[in-house]
Structure formats: structure tokens, C-alpha cells
Amino acid sequence: RTAAGEAAAIESLLQLRTDGLILASPVLPLRAIRAAAANAPVVLVARPSRGPEVDSVTNNDRVGAQLAVDHLAGLGHRRIAHIDGGKGAGAAARRAGYKRAMTRHGLAHECLVVPGEFTEEGGAGGVQALIREILPTAIFAANDLAAVGALHALEARGLRVPEDVSLVGYDNTGLAALGHINLTTVDQPSHLIGATAVRLLLDRLDGSRGRSRHVLVPPLLVIRGTTAPAPG
């Protein structure tokens, strides 16, 4: 998926006189999104915006990251590391939420963020970076794929999850719920996000609202088998 491919798809839809567009996690530059919004109402999903040209609905990623840290801190963990999501959508907000929660729990000096991506390889690479540091007792990975990569990397080194290291992901994908993974994760209420995006678009189309709206949907923590009290 590329910005050029998205631009071509949007151009085709606009040529068909589409009434409105809902763009899910677009990678297009903002100027291209604004240009599309000049021709039809646009709602962004999973990409935050504060501009007046478009509406947006996103999961509150800062709050979601704080839920993950609150859960781990409540289990007695202090050395809680974060495997970053790189340039992935929501990664910066999740990183900021992690740091804020660590500070709130008096653990600012324990903050440890290592580079990663929204991929299994990114999660595994994050574990490799952590092994070179002081291994934490808990890891918050930027998404479920990264968490699965981290899980496999930890197990390959003889470390048990959650007995030695607790692990939390993000997104509550179908992968997280698989029995042999059973991942504690942060849920994005996708049905609510989708319904909100449709409502925002319909409000624009029927003329009942002219000003843009930017909606943050609260996430939920789903506790499964990859988190446990801190060892020792």
C-alpha cells in the first residue's frame, strides 16, 4: 500500500462523483487529503487530524498505552519497557502515553523505549535491543504483531512469558486471541469507530453540520495469559 496507490484510488472515486470518502489509516500526505476534501466530504479513520477540512475518528492511543502501563504497574512491575512502533499510525501517541503513565507511577527513571515496527520482525528486534540493556520484567509492544514477534524472541532465549517477562500488545487482533498466544492487549472498538465514521460522513452530507469534528474513542484493556505479577 502506497501513497501513489491511494491517490489513484481516490481520483477514480472522485471521477465517479462519489458523495463522500472514508479513508482508513491513509498514508497520503495531508495536502493530498485536503485536495480530496475540496471535492467531497472526507472522514479519516485511525489517523488523527485537527484541521478544519476533514473529520476524523481515532482510538485514543495515549489512553490505551496508559491502560497497559497501569495494568503492569498494578502487578508490581517497575522495569516496564516499550517496543516502539516506528512510523506506524498511532505509534507516537502510544509512546507518549507510555511515558506519561510511567511518570505518573513514579517510574520515569525506568522508562526504556527501543526502536521497533508494527511487524513481528520489529518486535523481535526490540527484544534483541532489550537483551543488550537490563532485561525488563514487562514489555509493552506497540501492536499485537510486534508483541507476537517479541513473544517468540523471548521464548527462543529460554525466557518464559509471563513467568519471567510479562507482555502486552495493542489492537486486540484475532491473532492475540489464539489459544497458544493468549495475549493481553488493548482493544480498539472497531465497530464503534466504523459507526462513528459513517455518522460523521452522513452529518456532512445532509448539511446538518458544517464544522469539522474530531472524535477520540476510548479503548479497553483485554487481560489474557501473557501478564502476571512481577517475578520475585
GROMACS .gro file of N, CA, C and O in nm, residues 43-47 55-59 192-194 196-197 200 213-217:
model
   84
   43VAL      N    1  -1.369   1.168   0.577
   43VAL     CA    2  -1.352   1.129   0.717
   43VAL      C    3  -1.227   1.041   0.726
   43VAL      O    4  -1.215   0.942   0.653
   44LEU      N    5  -1.136   1.077   0.815
   44LEU     CA    6  -1.016   0.996   0.839
   44LEU      C    7  -1.042   0.900   0.954
   44LEU      O    8  -1.096   0.940   1.057
   45VAL      N    9  -1.003   0.776   0.937
   45VAL     CA   10  -1.013   0.675   1.041
   45VAL      C   11  -0.873   0.630   1.080
   45VAL      O   12  -0.791   0.598   0.993
   46ALA      N   13  -0.846   0.630   1.210
   46ALA     CA   14  -0.716   0.584   1.264
   46ALA      C   15  -0.600   0.671   1.220
   46ALA      O   16  -0.486   0.627   1.220
   47ARG      N   17  -0.631   0.794   1.183
   47ARG     CA   18  -0.525   0.892   1.159
   47ARG      C   19  -0.573   1.025   1.215
   47ARG      O   20  -0.670   1.082   1.166
   55ASP      N   21  -1.312   1.551   0.876
   55ASP     CA   22  -1.348   1.495   1.006
   55ASP      C   23  -1.255   1.377   1.034
   55ASP      O   24  -1.194   1.321   0.942
   56SER      N   25  -1.246   1.336   1.160
   56SER     CA   26  -1.163   1.221   1.193
   56SER      C   27  -1.219   1.147   1.312
   56SER      O   28  -1.286   1.207   1.399
   57VAL      N   29  -1.193   1.018   1.316
   57VAL     CA   30  -1.226   0.936   1.432
   57VAL      C   31  -1.110   0.841   1.456
   57VAL      O   32  -1.067   0.769   1.364
   58THR      N   33  -1.057   0.844   1.576
   58THR     CA   34  -0.941   0.762   1.609
   58THR      C   35  -0.958   0.702   1.748
   58THR      O   36  -1.029   0.755   1.833
   59ASN      N   37  -0.891   0.591   1.768
   59ASN     CA   38  -0.879   0.535   1.901
   59ASN      C   39  -0.788   0.626   1.983
   59ASN      O   40  -0.692   0.683   1.932
  192LEU      N   41  -1.745   0.051   1.684
  192LEU     CA   42  -1.782   0.187   1.724
  192LEU      C   43  -1.709   0.290   1.639
  192LEU      O   44  -1.768   0.391   1.597
  193ILE      N   45  -1.582   0.264   1.609
  193ILE     CA   46  -1.505   0.357   1.525
  193ILE      C   47  -1.568   0.364   1.386
  193ILE      O   48  -1.586   0.473   1.330
  194GLY      N   49  -1.602   0.248   1.328
  194GLY     CA   50  -1.663   0.247   1.195
  194GLY      C   51  -1.797   0.317   1.193
  194GLY      O   52  -1.826   0.396   1.102
  196THR      N   53  -1.903   0.547   1.396
  196THR     CA   54  -1.883   0.690   1.416
  196THR      C   55  -1.839   0.757   1.286
  196THR      O   56  -1.885   0.868   1.253
  197ALA      N   57  -1.752   0.691   1.211
  197ALA     CA   58  -1.706   0.746   1.083
  197ALA      C   59  -1.823   0.764   0.986
  197ALA      O   60  -1.835   0.868   0.919
  200LEU      N   61  -2.039   1.060   1.101
  200LEU     CA   62  -1.976   1.189   1.070
  200LEU      C   63  -1.994   1.225   0.922
  200LEU      O   64  -2.022   1.340   0.888
  213ARG      N   65  -1.537   1.776   1.288
  213ARG     CA   66  -1.539   1.710   1.419
  213ARG      C   67  -1.426   1.608   1.424
  213ARG      O   68  -1.397   1.541   1.325
  214HIS      N   69  -1.364   1.597   1.541
  214HIS     CA   70  -1.255   1.503   1.560
  214HIS      C   71  -1.283   1.423   1.686
  214HIS      O   72  -1.279   1.476   1.797
  215VAL      N   73  -1.316   1.295   1.668
  215VAL     CA   74  -1.366   1.212   1.777
  215VAL      C   75  -1.257   1.114   1.822
  215VAL      O   76  -1.196   1.045   1.740
  216LEU      N   77  -1.235   1.109   1.953
  216LEU     CA   78  -1.146   1.010   2.013
  216LEU      C   79  -1.231   0.904   2.082
  216LEU      O   80  -1.313   0.935   2.168
  217VAL      N   81  -1.211   0.778   2.044
  217VAL     CA   82  -1.288   0.667   2.100
  217VAL      C   83  -1.205   0.600   2.210
  217VAL      O   84  -1.089   0.565   2.187
   0.00000   0.00000   0.00000
